[in-house]
Coordinates of C-alpha atoms and ligand atoms in Angstrom, one line a residue:
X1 CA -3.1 69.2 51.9
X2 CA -3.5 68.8 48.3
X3 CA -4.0 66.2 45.7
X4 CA -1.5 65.2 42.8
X5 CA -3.1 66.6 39.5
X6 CA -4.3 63.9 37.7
X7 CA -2.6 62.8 34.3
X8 CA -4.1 63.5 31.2
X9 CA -3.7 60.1 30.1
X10 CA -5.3 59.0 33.2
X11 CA -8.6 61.2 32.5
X12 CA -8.5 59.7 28.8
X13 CA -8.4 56.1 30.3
X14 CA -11.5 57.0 32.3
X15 CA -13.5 58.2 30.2
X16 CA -13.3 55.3 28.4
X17 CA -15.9 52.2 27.8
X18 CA -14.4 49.6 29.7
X19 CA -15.0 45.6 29.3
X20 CA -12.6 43.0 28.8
X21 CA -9.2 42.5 27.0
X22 CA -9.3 39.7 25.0
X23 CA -7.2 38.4 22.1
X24 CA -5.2 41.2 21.7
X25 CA -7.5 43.9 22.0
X26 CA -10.4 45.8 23.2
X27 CA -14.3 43.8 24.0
X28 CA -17.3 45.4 24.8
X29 CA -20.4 43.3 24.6
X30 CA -23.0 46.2 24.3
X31 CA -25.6 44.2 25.7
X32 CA -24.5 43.0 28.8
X33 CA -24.3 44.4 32.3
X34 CA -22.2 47.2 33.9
X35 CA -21.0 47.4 37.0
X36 CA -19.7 50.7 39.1
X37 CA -16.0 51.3 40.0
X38 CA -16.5 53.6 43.0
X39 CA -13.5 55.6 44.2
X40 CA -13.0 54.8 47.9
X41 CA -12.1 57.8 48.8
X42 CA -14.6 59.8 48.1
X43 CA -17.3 57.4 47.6
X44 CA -17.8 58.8 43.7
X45 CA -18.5 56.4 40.5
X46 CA -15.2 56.8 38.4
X47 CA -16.0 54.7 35.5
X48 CA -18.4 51.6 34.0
X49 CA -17.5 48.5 33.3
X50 CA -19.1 45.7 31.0
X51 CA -19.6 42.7 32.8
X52 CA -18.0 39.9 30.5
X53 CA -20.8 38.2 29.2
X54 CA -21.0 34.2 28.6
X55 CA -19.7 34.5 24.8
X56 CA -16.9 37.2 25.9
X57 CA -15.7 34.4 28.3
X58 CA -15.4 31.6 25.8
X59 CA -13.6 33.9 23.4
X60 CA -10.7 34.7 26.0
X61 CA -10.4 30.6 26.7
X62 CA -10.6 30.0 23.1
X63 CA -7.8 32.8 22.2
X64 CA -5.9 31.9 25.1
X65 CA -5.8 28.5 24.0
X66 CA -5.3 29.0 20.1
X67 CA -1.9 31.3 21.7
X68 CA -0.8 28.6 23.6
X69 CA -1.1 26.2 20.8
X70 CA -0.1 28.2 18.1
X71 CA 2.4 30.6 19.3
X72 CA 3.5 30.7 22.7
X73 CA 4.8 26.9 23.8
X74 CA 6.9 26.9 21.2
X75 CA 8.1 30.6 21.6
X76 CA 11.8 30.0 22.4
X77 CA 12.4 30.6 26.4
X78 CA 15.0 33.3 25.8
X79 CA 12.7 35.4 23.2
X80 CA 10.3 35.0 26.0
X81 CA 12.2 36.5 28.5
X82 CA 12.7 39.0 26.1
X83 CA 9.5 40.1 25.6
X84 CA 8.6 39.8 29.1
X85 CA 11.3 42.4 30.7
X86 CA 9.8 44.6 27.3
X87 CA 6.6 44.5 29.0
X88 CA 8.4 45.6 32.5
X89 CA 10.4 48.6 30.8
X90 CA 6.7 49.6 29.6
X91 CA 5.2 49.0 32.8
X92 CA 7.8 51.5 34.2
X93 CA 7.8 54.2 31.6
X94 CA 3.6 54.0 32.2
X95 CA 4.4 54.4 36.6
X96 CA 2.5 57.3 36.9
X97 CA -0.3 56.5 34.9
X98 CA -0.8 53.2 36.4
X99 CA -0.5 54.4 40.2
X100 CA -2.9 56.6 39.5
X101 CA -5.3 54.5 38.0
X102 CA -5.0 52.4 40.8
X103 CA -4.9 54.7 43.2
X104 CA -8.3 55.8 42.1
X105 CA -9.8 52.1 41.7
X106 CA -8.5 51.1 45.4
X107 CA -7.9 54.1 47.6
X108 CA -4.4 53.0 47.9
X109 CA -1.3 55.8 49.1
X110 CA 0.3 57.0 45.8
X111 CA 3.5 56.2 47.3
X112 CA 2.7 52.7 47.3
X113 CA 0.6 52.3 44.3
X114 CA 4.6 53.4 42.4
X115 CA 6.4 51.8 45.0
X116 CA 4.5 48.4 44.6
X117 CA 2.0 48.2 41.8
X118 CA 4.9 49.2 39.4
X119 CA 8.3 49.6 40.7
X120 CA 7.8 45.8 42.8
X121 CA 5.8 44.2 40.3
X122 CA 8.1 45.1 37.7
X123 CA 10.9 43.5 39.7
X124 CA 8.8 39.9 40.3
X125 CA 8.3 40.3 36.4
X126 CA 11.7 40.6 35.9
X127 CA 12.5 37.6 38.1
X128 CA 10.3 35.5 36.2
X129 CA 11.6 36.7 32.5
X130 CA 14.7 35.2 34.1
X131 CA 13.5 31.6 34.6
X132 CA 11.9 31.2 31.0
X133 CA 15.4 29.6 30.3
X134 CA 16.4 27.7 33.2
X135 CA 12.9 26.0 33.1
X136 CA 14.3 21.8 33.1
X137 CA 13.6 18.3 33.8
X138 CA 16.2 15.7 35.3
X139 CA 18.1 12.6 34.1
X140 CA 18.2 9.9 36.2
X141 CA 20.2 6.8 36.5
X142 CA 18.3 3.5 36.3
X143 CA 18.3 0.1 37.9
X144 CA 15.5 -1.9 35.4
X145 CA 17.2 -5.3 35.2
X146 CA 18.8 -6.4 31.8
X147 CA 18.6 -9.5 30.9
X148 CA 20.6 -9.3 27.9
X149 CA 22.4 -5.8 26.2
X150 CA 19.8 -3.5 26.3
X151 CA 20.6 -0.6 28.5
X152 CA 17.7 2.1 29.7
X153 CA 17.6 5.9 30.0
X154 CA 15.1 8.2 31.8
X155 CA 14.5 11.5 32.6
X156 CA 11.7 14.5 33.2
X157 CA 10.2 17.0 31.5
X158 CA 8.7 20.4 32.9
X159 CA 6.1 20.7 29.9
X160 CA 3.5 23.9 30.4
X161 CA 0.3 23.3 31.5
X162 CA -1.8 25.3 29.1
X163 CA -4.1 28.0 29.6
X164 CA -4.3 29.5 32.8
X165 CA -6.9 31.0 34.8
X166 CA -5.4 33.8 37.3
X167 CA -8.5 35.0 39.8
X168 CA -7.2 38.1 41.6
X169 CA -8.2 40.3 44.6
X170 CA -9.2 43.8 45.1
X171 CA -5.5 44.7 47.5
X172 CA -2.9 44.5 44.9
X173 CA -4.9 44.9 41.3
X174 CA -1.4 45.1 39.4
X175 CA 1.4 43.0 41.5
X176 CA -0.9 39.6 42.3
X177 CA -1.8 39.8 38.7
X178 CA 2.0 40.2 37.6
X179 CA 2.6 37.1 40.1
X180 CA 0.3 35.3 38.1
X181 CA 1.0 35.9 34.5
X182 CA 4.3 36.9 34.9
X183 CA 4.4 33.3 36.0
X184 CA 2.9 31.6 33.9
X185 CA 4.0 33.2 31.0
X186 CA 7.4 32.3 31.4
X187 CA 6.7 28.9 32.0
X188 CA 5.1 28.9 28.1
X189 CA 1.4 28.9 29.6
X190 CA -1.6 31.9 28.0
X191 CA -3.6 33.0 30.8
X192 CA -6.8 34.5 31.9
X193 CA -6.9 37.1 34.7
X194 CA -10.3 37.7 36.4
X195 CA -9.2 40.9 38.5
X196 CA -11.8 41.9 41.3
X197 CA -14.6 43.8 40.7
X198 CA -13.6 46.7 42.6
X199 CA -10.5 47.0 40.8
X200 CA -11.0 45.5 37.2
X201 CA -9.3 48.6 35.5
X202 CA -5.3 48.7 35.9
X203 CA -5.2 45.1 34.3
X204 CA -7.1 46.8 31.1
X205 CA -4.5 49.0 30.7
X206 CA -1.5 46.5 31.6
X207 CA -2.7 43.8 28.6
X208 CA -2.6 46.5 26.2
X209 CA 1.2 47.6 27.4
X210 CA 1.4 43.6 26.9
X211 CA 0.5 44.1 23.2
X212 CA 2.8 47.3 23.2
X213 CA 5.6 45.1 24.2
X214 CA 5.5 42.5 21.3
X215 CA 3.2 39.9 23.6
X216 CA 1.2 37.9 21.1
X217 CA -2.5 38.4 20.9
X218 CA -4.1 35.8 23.1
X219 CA -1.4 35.4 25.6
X220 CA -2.9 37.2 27.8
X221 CA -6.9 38.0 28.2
X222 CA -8.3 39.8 30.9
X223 CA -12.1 39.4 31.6
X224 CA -14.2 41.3 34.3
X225 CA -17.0 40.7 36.1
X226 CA -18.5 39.5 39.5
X227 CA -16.5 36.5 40.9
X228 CA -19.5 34.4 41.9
X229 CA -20.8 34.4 38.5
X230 CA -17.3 34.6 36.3
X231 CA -15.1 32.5 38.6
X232 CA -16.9 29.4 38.3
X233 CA -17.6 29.8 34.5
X234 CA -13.9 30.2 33.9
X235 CA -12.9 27.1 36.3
X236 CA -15.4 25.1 34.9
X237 CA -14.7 25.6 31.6
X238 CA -12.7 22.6 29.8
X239 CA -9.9 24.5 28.0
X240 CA -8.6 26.1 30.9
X241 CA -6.1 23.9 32.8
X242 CA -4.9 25.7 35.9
X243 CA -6.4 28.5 38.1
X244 CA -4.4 30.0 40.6
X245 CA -5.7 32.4 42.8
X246 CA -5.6 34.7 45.2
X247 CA -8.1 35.8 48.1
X248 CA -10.3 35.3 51.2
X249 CA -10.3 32.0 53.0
X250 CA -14.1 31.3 51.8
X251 CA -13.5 31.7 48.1
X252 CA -10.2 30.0 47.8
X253 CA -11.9 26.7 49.6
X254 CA -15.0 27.0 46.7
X255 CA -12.3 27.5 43.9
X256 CA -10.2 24.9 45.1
X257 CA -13.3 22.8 45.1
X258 CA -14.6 24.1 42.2
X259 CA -11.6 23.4 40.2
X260 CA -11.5 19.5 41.9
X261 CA -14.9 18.9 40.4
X262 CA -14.1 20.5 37.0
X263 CA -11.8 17.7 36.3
X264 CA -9.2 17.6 38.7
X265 CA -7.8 20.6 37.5
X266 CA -4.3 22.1 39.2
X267 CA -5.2 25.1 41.7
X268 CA -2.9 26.9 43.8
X269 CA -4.7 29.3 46.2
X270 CA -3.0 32.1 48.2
X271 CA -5.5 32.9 51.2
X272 CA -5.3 34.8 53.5
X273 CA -5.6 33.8 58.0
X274 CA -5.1 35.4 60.8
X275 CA -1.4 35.9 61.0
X276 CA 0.6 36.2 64.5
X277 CA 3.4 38.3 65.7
X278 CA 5.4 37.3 68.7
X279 CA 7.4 39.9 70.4
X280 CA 10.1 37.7 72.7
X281 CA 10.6 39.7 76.6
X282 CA 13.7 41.3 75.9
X283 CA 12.2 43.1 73.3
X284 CA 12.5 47.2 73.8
X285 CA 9.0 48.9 74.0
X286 CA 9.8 51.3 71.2
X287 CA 10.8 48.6 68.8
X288 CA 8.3 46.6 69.5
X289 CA 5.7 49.2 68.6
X290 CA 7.6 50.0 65.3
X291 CA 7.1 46.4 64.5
X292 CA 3.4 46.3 65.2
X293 CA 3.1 49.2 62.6
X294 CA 5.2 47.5 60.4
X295 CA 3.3 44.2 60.7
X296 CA 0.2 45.4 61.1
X297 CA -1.0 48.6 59.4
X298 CA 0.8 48.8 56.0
X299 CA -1.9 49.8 53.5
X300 CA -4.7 50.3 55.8
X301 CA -4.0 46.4 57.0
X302 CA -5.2 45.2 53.9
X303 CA -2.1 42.8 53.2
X304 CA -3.1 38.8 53.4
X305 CA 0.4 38.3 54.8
X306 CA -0.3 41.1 57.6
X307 CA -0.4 40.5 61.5
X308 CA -3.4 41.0 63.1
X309 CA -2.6 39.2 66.3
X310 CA 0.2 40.4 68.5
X311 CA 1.2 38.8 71.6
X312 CA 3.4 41.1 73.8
X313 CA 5.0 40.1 76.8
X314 CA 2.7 40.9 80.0
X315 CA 5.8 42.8 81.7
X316 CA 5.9 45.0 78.7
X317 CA 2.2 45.2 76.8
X318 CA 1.0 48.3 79.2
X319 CA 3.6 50.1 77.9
X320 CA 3.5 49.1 74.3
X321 CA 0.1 49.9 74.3
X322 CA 0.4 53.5 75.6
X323 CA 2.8 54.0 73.1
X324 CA 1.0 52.6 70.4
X325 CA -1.9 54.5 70.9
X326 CA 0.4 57.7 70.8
X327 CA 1.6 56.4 67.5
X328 CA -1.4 55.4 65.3
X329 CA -3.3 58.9 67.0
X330 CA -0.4 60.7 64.8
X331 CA -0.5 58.7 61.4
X332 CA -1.4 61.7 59.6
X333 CA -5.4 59.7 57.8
X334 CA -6.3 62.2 54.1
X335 CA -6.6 61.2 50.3
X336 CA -4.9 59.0 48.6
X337 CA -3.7 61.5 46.0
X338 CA -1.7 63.2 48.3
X339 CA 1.8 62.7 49.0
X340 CA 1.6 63.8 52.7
X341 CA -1.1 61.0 53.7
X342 CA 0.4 58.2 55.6
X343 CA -3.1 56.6 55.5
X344 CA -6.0 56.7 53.2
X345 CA -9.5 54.8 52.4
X346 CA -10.0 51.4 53.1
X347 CA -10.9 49.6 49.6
X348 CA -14.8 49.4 49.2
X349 CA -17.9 50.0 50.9
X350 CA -18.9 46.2 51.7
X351 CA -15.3 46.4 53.4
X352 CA -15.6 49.0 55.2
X353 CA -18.8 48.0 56.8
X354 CA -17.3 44.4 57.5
X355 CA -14.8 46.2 59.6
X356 CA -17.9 47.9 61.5
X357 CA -19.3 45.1 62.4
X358 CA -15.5 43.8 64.0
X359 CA -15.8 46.8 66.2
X360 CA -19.0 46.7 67.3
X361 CA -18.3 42.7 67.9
X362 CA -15.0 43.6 69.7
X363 CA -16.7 46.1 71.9
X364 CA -19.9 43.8 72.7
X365 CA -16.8 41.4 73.4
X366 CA -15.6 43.2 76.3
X367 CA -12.1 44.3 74.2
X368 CA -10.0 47.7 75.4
X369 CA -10.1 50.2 72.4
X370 CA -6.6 51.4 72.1
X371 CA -7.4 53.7 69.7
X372 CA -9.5 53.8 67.2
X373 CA -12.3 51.2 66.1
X374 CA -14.6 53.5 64.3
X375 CA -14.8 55.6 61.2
X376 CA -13.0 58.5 60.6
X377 CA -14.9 62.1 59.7
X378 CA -13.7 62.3 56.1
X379 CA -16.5 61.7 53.0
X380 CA -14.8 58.1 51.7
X381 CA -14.7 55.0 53.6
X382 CA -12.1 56.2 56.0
X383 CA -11.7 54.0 59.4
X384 CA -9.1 54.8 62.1
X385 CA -6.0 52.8 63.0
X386 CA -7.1 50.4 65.4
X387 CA -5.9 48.4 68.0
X388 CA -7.6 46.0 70.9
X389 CA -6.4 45.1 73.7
X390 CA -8.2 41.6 73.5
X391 CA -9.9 39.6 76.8
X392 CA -8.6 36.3 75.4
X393 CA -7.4 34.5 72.8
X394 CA -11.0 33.2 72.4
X395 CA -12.2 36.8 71.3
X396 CA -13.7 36.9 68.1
X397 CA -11.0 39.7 67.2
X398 CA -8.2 37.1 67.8
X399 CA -10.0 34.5 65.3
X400 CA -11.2 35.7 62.6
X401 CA -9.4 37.7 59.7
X402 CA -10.5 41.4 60.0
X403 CA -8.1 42.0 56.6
X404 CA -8.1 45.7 57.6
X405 CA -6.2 48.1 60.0
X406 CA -6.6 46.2 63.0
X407 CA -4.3 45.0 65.0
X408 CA -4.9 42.8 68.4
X409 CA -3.2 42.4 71.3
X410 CA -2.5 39.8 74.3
X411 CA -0.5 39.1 77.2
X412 CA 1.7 36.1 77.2
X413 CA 3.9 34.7 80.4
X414 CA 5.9 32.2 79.6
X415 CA 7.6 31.5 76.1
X416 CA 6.1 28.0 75.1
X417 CA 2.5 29.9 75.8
X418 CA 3.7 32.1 72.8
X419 CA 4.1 29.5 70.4
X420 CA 0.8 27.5 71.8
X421 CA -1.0 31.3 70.9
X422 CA 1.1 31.7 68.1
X423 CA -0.2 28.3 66.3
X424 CA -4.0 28.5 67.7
X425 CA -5.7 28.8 64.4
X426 CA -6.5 26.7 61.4
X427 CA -4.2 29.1 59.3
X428 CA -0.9 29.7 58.3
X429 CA 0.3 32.1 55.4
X430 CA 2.7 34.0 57.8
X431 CA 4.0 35.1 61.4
X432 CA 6.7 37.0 63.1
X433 CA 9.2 36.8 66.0
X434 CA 10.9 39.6 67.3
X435 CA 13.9 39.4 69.7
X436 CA 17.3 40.6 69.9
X437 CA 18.0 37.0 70.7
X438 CA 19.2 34.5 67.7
X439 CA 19.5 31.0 69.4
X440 CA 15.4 32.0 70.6
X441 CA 14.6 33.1 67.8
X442 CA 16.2 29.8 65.6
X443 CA 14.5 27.6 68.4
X444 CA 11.0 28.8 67.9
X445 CA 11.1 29.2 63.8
X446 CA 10.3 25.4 63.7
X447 CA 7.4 25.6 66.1
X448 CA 5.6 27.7 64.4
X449 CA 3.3 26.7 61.8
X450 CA 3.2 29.2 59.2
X451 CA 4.3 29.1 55.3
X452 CA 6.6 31.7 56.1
X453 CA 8.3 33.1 59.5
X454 CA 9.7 36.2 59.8
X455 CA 12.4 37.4 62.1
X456 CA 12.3 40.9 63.6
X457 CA 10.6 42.2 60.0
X458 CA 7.0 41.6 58.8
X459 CA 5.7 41.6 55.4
X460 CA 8.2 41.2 53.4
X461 CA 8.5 39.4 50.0
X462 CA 11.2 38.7 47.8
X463 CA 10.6 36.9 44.4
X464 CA 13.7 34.4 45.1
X465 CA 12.1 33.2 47.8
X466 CA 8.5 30.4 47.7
X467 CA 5.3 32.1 49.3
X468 CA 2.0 30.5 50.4
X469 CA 0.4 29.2 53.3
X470 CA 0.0 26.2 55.6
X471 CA -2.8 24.8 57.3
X472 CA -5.6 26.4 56.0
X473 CA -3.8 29.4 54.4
X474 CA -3.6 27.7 51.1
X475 CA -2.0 25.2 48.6
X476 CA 1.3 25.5 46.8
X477 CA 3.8 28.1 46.6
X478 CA 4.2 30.9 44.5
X479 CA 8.3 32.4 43.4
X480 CA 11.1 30.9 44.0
X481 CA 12.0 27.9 41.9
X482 CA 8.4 26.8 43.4
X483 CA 6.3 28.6 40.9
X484 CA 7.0 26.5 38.4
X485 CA 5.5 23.4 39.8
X486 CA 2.9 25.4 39.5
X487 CA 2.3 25.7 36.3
X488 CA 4.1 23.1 34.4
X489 CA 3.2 19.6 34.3
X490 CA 6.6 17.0 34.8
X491 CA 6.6 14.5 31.9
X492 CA 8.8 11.2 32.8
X493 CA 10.5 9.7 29.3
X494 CA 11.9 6.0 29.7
X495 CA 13.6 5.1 26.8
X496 CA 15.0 1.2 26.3
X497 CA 18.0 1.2 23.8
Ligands
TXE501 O1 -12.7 38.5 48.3 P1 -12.8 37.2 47.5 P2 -13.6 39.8 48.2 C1 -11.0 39.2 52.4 C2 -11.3 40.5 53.0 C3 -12.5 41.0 52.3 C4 -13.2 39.7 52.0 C5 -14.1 39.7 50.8 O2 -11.6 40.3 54.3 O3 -13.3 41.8 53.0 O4 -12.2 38.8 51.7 O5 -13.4 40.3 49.7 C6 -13.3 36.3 43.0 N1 -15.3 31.7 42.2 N2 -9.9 39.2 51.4 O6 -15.0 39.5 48.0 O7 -14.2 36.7 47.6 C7 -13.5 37.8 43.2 O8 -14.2 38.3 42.1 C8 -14.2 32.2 41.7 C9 -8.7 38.7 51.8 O9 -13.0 40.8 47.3 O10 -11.8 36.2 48.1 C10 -12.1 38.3 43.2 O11 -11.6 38.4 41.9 N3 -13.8 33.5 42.0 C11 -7.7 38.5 50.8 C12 -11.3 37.2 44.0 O12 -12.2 36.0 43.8 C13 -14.5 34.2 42.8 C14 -7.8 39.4 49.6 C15 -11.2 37.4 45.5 O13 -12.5 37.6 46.0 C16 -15.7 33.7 43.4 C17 -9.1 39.9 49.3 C18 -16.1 32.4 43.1 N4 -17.2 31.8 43.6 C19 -10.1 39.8 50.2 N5 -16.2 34.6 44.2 C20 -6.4 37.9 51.1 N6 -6.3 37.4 52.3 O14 -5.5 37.9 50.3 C21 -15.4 35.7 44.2 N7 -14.4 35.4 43.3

């Protein structure tokens, strides 16, 4: 097994200082802090970055709003689109270099650091650069009396909300960021991304491909820095008008409160739960272990749509789990940087010892190891694929969200049971159901409580269609037509004539 040699350009990037982007170019405050971006897979420093100090932060809101102002609300919606599928063509000619770099910062497979980080962000980017001119109010006939001649008109406007505050997790550095200003972009907002800590690099190199493209300086800032210091700063401050974010269930209940208190700002939050997957009886064995791996393990688990509870049959889940075991003993675990590993590091040290302590709980719990639940022998923070046969749906394991490679598993008898299981927890970004049976399947979709439901597929997104979560999974949807609720504000005009 061998790694990919790096790219020189990749090296260069590196080596550099690193800080914040902000209007249009380069910021490094000398004096303040750095902070370590440690390669997960082999636990090395690969670079420093300058925390954004106080002053940096006001000069990304303040350029961010002097481009939304100035320059970018009244950028015509075509010449917007434009320049937005410029920034996608860069984005692709740039693959390598930016699957590396991410790669590198997150431990993820380099198959799916192209595949996603580029290749499917470049396709939700391209989705959006097609709205920027179908963004548009309604007319709407009246019924106001008149008392004499005068006759009324009304209708809506879809106006953009301003500057933008995109807060961004450590799992996807490039494509949740690309959800986020890609969005808002189009809709005429400027934006500031906070990316996380662990991966604050790719987003450096995407703003300046921004430039590249024709973007205008302020459009788009990107500041780093720890997320319990920088994320209130930026919600608090008055010149930003929107934060969307993406993240764990704890955080996205502070920002959304955060951003209440600020001034009753807009928020959408993506969170993440403790999705379900609910294989029907006549599901085969084999098929349903393909679509636990599917569901469950796709970039070491850490996926906030990802199942992490699955509820098999109990005339079926001895098998399933036999088989499973078989399956996740032969995923073949090695570095990142090589094209034969079908599973590499999880993301950062903090994360890796969270998922520990799940083992250790699930163990003290009186859960059946599968396979797995423990570290494997390499040097970075490598953990096995793991699956639990839980006691109950009580365990600790079925609760709470382990956002790693862990997948759970439970006996169910009868089919309403399912859905009862299915539904037992406050969240709801996403669940499955898998059965070769449509009318079950179609009778069950509205039972469950989820923002989305997949049918004999897990994990899936396509930009045409709304994403978010119910219950306590989140607020507001992202894609689709939905997105742009999210970041325009709808203007009613009454006009008496
Ligand atoms: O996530 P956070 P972290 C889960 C996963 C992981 C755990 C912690 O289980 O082990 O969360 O990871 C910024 N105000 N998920 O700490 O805290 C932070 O800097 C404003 C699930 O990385 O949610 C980062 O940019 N922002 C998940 C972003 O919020 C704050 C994805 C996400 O950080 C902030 C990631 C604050 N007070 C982790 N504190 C999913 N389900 O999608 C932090 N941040």
């Amino acid at each position: 097994m061998s790694d990919i040699p790096l790219l020189p350009e990749v090296q260069a990037f590196l080596a550099r200082r690193h800080g914040q982007f902000i209007d249009g170019q380069a910021s490094i405050d000398a004096d303040s802090s750095t902070f370590d971006v440690v390669n997960p897979a082999t636990t090395r420093v690969l670079a420093q970055v300058h925390q954004a100090s106080s002053d940096e932060l006001q000069q990304a809101v303040d350029s961010a709003r002097r481009a939304f102002e100035g320059r970018w609300r009244d950028t015509s919606p075509a010449r917007r689109g434009e320049l937005l599928n410029r920034l996608a063509d860069l984005m692709l000619q740039h693959r390598e270099e930016l699957a590396q770099i991410e790669t590198l910062c997150s431990g993820k497979l380099i198959q799916i650091s192209r595949g996603f980080e580029v290749d499917y962000a470049v396709q939700f980017l391209r989705y959006f650069a097609g709205w920027t001119t179908k963004i548009q109010g309604r007319t709407a006939s009246l019924s106001l009396p008149s008392a004499g001649s005068e006759q009324y008109m009304g209708y809506t406007l879809r106006e953009p909300i301003g500057v933008a505050a995109g807060i961004v997790p450590w799992n996807f550095s490039i494509m949740i960021a690309v959800w986020k200003f890609g969005a808002a972009l189009s809709c005429g907002c400027t934006t500031v991304i906070k990316p996380s800590e662990f991966t604050p690099l790719t987003m450096l190199r995407v703003a300046e491909l921004a430039i590249e493209a024709g973007i205008p300086a302020g459009v788009l800032n990107v500041v780093n820095g720890a997320g319990g210091v920088l994320g209130p700063a930026l919600i608090e401050h008055p010149a930003v008008a929107k934060i969307s974010f993406t993240g764990s269930v704890p955080t996205g209940t502070g920002v959304g409160v955060a951003a209440l208190k600020a001034g009753l700002k807009h928020v959408t939050l993506e969170l993440g739960g403790k999705n379900p997957a609910g294989f029907l009886p006549d599901y085969p064995v084999e098929k349903t272990v393909d679509g636990i791996l599917e569901a469950g393990y796709m970039n070491q688990g850490q996926i906030c749509a990802s199942a992490e509870r699955f509820y098999i049959h109990r005339s079926r889940i001895d098998a399933v789990q036999e088989l499973l075991a078989k399956r996740l003993a032969a995923i073949p675990l090695g570095s990142p940087l090589d094209e034969r590993s079908g599973f590499g590091p999880v993301a950062n040290q903090a994360h890796y010892q969270k998922l520990m302590r799940f083992f250790q709980q699930a163990r003290a719990e009186g859960g059946e190891v599968i396979y797995g639940a423990e570290s494997a022998d390499m040097d970075g923070y490598y953990v096995k694929p793991t699956a639990i046969r839980a006691r109950s749906q009580h365990d600790l394991i079925m609760r709470e969200e382990t956002f790693g490679p862990v997948g759970s598993l439970l006996a169910y008898d009868e089919v309403d049971e399912l859905a009862d299981y299915m539904n037992d927890t406050p969240f709801g970004l996403s669940a499955s159901l898998w059965t070769q049976e449509l009318s079950t399947a179609l009778r069950l979709i509205p039972r469950v409580e989820a923002g989305t439901v997949w049918v004999n597929m897990h994990n899936f997104l396509d930009p045409a269609l709304p994403f978010g979560g119910a219950k306590q999974s989140g607020i507001g949807r992202e894609f689709g037509e939905a997105y742009i609720e999210n970041f325009t504000e709808l203007k009613t005009v009454m006009i008496r004539y």
